[in-house]
PDB file of C-alpha atoms in Angstrom:
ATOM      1  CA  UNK P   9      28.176 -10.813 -28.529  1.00  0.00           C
ATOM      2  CA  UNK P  10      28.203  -7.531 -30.223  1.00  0.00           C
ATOM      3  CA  UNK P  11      24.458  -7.074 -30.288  1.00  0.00           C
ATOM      4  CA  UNK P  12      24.252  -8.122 -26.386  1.00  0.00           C
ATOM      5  CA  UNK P  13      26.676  -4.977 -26.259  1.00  0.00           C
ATOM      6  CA  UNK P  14      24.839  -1.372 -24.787  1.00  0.00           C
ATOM      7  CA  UNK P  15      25.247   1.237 -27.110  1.00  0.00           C
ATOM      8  CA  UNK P  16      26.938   4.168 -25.317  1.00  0.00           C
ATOM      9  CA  UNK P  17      25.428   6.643 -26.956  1.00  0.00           C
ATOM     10  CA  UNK P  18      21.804   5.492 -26.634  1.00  0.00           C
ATOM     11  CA  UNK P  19      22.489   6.310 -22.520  1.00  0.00           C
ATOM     12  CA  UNK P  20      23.534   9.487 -22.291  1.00  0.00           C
ATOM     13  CA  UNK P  21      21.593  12.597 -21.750  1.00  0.00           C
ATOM     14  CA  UNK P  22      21.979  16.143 -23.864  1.00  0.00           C
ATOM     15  CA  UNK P  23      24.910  14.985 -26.402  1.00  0.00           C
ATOM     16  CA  UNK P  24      24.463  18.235 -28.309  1.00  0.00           C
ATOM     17  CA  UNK P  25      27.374  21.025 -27.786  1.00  0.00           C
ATOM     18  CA  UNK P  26      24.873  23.707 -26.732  1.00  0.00           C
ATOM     19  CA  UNK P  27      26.056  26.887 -24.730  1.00  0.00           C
ATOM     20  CA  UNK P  28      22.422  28.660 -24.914  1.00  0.00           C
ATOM     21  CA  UNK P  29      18.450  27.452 -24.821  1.00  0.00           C
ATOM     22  CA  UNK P  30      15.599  29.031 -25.724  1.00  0.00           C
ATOM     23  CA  UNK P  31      12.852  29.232 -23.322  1.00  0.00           C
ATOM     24  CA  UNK P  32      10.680  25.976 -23.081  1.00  0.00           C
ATOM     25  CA  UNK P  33       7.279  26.099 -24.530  1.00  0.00           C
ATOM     26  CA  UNK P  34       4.575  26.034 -22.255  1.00  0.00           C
ATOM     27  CA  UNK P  35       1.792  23.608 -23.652  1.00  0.00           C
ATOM     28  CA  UNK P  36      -1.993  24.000 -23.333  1.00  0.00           C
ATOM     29  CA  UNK P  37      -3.042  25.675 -19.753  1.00  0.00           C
ATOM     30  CA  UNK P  38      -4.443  22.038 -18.190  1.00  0.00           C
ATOM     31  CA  UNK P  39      -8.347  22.265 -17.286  1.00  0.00           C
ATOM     32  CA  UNK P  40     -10.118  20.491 -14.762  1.00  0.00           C
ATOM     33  CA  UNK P  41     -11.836  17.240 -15.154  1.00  0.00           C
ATOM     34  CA  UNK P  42     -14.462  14.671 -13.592  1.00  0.00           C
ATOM     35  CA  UNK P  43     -12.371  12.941 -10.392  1.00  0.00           C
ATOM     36  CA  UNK P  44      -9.897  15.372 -10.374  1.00  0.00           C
ATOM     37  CA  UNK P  45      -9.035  16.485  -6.463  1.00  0.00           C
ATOM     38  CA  UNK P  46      -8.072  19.850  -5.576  1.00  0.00           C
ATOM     39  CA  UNK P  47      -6.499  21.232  -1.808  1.00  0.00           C
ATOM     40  CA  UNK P  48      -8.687  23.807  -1.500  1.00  0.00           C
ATOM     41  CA  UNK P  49      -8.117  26.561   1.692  1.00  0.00           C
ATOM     42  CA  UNK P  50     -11.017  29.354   2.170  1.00  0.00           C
ATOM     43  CA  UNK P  51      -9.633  31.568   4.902  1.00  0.00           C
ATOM     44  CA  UNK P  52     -11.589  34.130   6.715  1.00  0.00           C
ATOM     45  CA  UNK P  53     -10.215  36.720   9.845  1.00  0.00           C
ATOM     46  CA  UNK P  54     -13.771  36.212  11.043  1.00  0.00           C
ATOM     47  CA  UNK P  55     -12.107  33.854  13.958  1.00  0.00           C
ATOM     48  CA  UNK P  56     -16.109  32.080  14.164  1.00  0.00           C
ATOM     49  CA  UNK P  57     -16.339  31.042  11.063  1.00  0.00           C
ATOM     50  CA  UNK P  58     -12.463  30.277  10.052  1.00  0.00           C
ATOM     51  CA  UNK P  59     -12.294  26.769  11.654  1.00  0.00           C
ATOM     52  CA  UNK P  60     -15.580  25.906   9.560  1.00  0.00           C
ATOM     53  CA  UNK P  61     -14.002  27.038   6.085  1.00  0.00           C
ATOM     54  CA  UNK P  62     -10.932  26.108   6.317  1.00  0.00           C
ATOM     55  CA  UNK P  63     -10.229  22.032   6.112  1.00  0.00           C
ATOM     56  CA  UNK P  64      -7.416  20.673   7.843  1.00  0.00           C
ATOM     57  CA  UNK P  65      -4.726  21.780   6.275  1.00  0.00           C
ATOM     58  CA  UNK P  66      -2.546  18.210   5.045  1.00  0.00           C
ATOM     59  CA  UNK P  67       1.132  17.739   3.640  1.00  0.00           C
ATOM     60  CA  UNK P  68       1.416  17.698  -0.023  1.00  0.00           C
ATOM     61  CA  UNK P  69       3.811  15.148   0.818  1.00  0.00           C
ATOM     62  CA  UNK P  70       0.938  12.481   1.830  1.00  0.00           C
ATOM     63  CA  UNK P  71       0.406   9.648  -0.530  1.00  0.00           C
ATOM     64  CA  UNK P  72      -1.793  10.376  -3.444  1.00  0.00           C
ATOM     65  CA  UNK P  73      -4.364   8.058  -1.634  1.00  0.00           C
ATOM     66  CA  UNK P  74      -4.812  10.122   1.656  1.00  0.00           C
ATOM     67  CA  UNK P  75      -5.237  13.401  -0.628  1.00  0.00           C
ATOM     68  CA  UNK P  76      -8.263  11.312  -1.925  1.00  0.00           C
ATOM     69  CA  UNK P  77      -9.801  11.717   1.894  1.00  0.00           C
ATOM     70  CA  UNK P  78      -8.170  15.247   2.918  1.00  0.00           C
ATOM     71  CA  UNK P  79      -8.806  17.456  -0.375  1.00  0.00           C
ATOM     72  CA  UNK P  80     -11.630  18.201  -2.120  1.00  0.00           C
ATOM     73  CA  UNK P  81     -12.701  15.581  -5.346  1.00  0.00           C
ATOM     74  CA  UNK P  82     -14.810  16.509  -8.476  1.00  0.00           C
ATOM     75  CA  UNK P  83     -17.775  14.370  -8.689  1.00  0.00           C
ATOM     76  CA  UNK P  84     -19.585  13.603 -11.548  1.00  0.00           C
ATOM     77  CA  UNK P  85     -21.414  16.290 -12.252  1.00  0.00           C
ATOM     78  CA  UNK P  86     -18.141  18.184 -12.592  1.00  0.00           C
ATOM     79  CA  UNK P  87     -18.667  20.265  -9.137  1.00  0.00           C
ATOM     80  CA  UNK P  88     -17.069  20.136  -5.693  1.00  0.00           C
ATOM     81  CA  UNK P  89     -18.623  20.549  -2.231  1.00  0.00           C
ATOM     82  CA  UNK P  90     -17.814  23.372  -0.264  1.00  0.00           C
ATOM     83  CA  UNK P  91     -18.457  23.976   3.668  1.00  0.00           C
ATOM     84  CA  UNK P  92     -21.240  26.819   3.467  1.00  0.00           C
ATOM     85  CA  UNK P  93     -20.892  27.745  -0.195  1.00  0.00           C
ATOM     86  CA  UNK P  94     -22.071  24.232  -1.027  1.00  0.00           C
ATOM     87  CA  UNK P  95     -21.242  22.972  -4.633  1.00  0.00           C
ATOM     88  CA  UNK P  96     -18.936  25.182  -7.198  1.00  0.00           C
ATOM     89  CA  UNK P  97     -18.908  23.781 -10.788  1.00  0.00           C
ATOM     90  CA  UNK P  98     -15.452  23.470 -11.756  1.00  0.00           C
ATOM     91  CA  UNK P  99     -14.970  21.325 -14.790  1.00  0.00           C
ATOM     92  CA  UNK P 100     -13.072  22.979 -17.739  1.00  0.00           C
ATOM     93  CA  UNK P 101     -11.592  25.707 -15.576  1.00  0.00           C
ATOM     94  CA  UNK P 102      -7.938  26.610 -15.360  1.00  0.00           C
ATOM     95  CA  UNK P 103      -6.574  26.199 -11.347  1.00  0.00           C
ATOM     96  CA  UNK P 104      -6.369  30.062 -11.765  1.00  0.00           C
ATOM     97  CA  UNK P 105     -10.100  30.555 -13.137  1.00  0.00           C
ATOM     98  CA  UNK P 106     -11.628  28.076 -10.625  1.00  0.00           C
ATOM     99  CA  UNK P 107      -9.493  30.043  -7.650  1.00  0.00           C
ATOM    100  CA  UNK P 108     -11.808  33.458  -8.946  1.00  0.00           C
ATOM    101  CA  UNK P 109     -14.796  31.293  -9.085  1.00  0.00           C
ATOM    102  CA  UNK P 110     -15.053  30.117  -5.424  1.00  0.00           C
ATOM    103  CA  UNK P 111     -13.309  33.349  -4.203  1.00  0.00           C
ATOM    104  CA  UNK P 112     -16.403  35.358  -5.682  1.00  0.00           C
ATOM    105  CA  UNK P 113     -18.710  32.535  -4.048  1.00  0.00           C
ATOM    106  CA  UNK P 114     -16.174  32.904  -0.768  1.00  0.00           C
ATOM    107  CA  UNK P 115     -17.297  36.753  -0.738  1.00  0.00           C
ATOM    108  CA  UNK P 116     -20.999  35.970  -0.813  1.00  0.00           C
ATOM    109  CA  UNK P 117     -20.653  34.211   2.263  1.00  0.00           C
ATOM    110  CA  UNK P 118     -17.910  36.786   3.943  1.00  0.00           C
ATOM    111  CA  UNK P 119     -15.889  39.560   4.017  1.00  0.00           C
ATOM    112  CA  UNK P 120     -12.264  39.231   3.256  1.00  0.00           C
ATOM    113  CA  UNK P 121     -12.226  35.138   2.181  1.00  0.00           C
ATOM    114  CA  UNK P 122      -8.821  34.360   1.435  1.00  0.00           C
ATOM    115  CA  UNK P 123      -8.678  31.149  -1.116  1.00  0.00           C
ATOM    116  CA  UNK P 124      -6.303  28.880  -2.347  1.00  0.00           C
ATOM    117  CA  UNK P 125      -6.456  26.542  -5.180  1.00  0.00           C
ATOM    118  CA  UNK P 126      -4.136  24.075  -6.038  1.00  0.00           C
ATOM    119  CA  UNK P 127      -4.055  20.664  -8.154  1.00  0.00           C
ATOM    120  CA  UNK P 128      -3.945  17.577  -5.346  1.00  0.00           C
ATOM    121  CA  UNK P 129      -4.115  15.005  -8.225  1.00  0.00           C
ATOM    122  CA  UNK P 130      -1.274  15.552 -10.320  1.00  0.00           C
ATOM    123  CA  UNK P 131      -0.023  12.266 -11.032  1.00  0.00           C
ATOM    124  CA  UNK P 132       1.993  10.255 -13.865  1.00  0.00           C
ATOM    125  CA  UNK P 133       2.808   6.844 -14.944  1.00  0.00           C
ATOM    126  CA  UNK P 134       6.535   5.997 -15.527  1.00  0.00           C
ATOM    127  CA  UNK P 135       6.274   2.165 -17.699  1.00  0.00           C
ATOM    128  CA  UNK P 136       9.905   0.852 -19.118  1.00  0.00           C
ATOM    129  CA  UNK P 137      13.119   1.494 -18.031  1.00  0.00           C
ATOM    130  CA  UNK P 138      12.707   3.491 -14.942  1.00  0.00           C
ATOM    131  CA  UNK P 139      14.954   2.542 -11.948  1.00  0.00           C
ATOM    132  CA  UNK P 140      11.463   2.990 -10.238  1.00  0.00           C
ATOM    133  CA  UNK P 141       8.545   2.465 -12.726  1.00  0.00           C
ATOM    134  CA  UNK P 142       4.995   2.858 -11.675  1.00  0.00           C
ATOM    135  CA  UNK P 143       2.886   5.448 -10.996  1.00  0.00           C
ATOM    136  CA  UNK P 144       3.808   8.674  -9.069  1.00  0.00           C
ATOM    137  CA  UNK P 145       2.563  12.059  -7.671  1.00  0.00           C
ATOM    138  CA  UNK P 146       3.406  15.591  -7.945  1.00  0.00           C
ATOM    139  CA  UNK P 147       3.493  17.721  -5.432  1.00  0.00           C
ATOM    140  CA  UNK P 148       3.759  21.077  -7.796  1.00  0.00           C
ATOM    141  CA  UNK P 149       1.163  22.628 -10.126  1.00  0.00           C
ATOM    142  CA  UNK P 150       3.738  22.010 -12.956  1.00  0.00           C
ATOM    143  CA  UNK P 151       6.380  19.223 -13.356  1.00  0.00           C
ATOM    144  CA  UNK P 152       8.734  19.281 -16.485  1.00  0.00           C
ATOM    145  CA  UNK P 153      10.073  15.927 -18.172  1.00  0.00           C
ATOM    146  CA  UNK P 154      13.411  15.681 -16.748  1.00  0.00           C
ATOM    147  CA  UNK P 155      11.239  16.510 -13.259  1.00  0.00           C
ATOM    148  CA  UNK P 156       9.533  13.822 -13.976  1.00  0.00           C
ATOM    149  CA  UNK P 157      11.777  10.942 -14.640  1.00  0.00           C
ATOM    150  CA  UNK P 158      13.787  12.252 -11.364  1.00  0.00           C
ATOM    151  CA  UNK P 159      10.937  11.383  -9.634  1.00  0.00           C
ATOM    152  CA  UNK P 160      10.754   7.352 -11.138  1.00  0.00           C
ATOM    153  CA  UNK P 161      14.384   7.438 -10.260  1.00  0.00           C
ATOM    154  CA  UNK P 162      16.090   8.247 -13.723  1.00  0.00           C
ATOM    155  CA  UNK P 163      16.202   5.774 -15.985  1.00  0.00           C
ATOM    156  CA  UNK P 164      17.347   2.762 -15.899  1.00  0.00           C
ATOM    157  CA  UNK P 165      21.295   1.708 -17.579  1.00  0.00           C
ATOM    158  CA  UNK P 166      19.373  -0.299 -20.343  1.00  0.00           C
ATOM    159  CA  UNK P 167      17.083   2.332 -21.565  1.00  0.00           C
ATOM    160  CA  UNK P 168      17.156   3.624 -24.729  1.00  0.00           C
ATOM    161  CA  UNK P 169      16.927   7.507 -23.985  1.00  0.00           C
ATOM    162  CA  UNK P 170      16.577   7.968 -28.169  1.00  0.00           C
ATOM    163  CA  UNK P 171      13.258   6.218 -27.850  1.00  0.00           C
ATOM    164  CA  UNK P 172      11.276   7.665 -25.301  1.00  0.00           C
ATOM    165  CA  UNK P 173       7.111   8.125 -25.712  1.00  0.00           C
ATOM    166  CA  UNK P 174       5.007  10.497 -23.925  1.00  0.00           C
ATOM    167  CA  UNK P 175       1.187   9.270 -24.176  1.00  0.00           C
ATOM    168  CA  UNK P 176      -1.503  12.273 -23.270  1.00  0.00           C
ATOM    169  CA  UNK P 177      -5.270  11.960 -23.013  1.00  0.00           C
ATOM    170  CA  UNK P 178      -6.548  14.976 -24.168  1.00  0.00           C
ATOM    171  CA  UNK P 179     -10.158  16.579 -22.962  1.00  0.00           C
ATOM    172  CA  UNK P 180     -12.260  14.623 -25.945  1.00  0.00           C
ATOM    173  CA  UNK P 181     -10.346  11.372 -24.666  1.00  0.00           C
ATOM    174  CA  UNK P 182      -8.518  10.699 -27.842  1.00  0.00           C
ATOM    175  CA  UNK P 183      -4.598   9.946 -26.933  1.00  0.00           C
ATOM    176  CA  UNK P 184      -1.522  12.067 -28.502  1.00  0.00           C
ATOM    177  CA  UNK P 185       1.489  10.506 -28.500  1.00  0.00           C
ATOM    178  CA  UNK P 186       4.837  12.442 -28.482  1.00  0.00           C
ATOM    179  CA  UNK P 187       7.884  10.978 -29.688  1.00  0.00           C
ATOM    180  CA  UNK P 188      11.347  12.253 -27.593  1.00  0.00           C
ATOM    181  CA  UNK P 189      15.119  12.181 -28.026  1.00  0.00           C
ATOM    182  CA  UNK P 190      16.742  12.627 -24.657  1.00  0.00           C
ATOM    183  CA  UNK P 191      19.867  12.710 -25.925  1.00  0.00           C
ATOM    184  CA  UNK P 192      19.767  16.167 -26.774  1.00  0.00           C
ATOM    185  CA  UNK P 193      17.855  19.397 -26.024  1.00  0.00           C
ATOM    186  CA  UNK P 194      15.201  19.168 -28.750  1.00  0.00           C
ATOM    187  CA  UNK P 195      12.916  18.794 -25.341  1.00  0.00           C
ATOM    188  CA  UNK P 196      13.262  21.661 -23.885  1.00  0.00           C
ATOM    189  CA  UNK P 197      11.728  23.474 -26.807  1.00  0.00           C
ATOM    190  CA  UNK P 198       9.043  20.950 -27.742  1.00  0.00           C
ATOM    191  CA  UNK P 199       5.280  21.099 -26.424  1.00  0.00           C
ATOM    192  CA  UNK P 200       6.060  17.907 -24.568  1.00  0.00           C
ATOM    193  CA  UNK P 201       8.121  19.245 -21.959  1.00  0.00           C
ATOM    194  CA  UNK P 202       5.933  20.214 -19.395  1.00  0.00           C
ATOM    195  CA  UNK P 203       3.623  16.992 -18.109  1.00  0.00           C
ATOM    196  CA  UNK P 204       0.248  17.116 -17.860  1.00  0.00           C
ATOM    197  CA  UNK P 205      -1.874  15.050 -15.296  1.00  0.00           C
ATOM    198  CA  UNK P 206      -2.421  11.657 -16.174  1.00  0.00           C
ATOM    199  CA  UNK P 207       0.601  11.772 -18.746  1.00  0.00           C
ATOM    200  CA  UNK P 208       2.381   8.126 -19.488  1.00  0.00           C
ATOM    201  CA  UNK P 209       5.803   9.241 -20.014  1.00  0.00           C
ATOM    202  CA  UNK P 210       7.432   5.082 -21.497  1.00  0.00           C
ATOM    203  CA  UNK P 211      11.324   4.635 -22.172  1.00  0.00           C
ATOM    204  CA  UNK P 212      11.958   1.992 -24.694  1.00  0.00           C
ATOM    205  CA  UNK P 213      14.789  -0.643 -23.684  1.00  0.00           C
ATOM    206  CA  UNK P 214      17.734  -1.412 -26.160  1.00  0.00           C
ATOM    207  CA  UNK P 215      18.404  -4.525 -27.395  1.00  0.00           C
ATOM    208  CA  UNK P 216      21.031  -5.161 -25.161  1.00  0.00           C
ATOM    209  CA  UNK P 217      18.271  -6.277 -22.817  1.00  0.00           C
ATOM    210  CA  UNK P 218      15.974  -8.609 -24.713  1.00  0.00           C
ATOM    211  CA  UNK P 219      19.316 -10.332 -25.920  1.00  0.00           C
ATOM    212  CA  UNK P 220      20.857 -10.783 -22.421  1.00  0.00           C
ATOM    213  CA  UNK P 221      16.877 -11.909 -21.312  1.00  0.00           C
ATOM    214  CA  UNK P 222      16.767 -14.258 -24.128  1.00  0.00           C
ATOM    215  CA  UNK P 223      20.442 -15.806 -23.257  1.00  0.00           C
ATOM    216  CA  UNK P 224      18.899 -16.019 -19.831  1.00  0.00           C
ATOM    217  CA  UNK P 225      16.143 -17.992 -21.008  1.00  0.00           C
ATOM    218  CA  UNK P 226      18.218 -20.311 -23.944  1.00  0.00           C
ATOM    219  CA  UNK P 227      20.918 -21.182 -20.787  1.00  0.00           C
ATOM    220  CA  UNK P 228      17.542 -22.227 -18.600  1.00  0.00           C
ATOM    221  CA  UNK P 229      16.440 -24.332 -21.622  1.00  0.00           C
ATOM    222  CA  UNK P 230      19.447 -26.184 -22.653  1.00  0.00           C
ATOM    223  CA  UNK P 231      20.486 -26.791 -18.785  1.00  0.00           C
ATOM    224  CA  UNK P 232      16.800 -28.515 -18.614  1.00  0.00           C
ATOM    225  CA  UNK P 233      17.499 -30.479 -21.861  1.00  0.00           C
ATOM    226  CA  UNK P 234      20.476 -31.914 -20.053  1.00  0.00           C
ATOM    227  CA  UNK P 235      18.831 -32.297 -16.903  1.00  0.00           C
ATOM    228  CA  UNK P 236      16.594 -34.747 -18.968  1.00  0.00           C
ATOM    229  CA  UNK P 237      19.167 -35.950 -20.886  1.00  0.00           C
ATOM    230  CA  UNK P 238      21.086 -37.450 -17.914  1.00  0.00           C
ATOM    231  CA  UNK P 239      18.333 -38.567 -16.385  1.00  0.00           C
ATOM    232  CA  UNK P 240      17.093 -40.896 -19.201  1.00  0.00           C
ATOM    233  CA  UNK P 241      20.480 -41.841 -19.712  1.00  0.00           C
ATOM    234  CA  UNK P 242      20.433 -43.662 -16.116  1.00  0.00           C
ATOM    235  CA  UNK P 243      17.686 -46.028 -17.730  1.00  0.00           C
TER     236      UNK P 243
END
């Protein structure tokens, strides 16, 4: 019965007595990659030519699918296709760098182009005890930890907040995994505290769970075992 028992401590967030954080570390600027999608606005006082450049403007509140047909998607090649400027390699830029790079094409084209660059795709998977598990999307250029497991609807009362993975494919497509402690503030300082797209962030259950599954399953075995037991008993 004991080991069927949650373990207090294992649930609760920031257990340390701080009064003061440093600032959190900002981790490697993200660049862009193949199939990434961007919401991209080119705006130009030229009233002729500003319903040509600029798409129709979409909520960042749409589901990650629809951004897939509104914004503006990487191909390939690594470049995206632009009304009148036509294709703008992007791949391996920073948001900010590719903003300058199709605002300098933008000027070729017209006087006074106004752009707008921002990151449509940002999504995350949330696997293990989430109250909402699955995968989600961002509507912000940056999205800490503790935004992120807000958005999978915090976790769940059996996860084990000591054991808690963050998986990240990095640009050579090797994986780096982070281990975290969300039981105190060793994450606000650690280069794991600000997502990346395409993070995994995975909260490991205690073994409160698997015990109370595994009674579960014992009580469904043993009632069978009787079931047949009676019934054989009738012959």
């Amino acid at each position: 019965m004991l080991s069927s028992c949650l373990n207090y401590k294992k649930t609760l967030y920031f257990q340390d007595d701080k009064a003061e954080l440093p600032a959190p570390n900002f981790s490697q600027t993200y660049t862009l990659r193949i199939h990434d999608v961007l919401k991209i606005k080119i705006l130009n006082p030229d009233s002729e030519s500003k319903e040509i450049l600029a798409k129709e403007e979409s909520s960042m509140n749409n589901s990650g699918d629809q951004a897939y047909f509104l914004d503006y998607y990487i191909n390939d090649s690594g470049y995206v296709d632009l009304p009148i400027i036509g294709q703008v390699k992007l791949i391996d830029y920073t948001i900010m760098q590719a903003d300058s790079i199709i605002t300098l094409k933008a000027n070729d084209y017209f006087k006074y182009a106004t752009v707008d660059v921002k990151l449509a795709s940002f999504k995350f998977l949330a696997l293990g005890e989430f109250q909402n598990p699955g995968q989600h999307f961002v509507s912000n250029e940056t999205c800490t930890i503790y935004e992120a497991i807000a958005t999978a609807g915090d976790a769940s009362e059996y996860a084990n907040k000591e054991k808690v993975q963050l998986i990240r494919t990095l640009e050579n497509g090797t994986k780096k995994i982070y281990k975290i402690n969300l039981t105190d503030y060793s994450s606000f300082t650690s280069d794991n505290y600000y997502l990346q797209p395409n993070d995994i962030l995975y909260i490991q259950p205690q073994h409160a769970k698997v015990d109370k599954q595994n009674i579960i399953y014992v009580s469904i075995a043993l009632s069978s075992v009787s079931l047949i037991l009676l019934i054989l008993s009738r012959f």
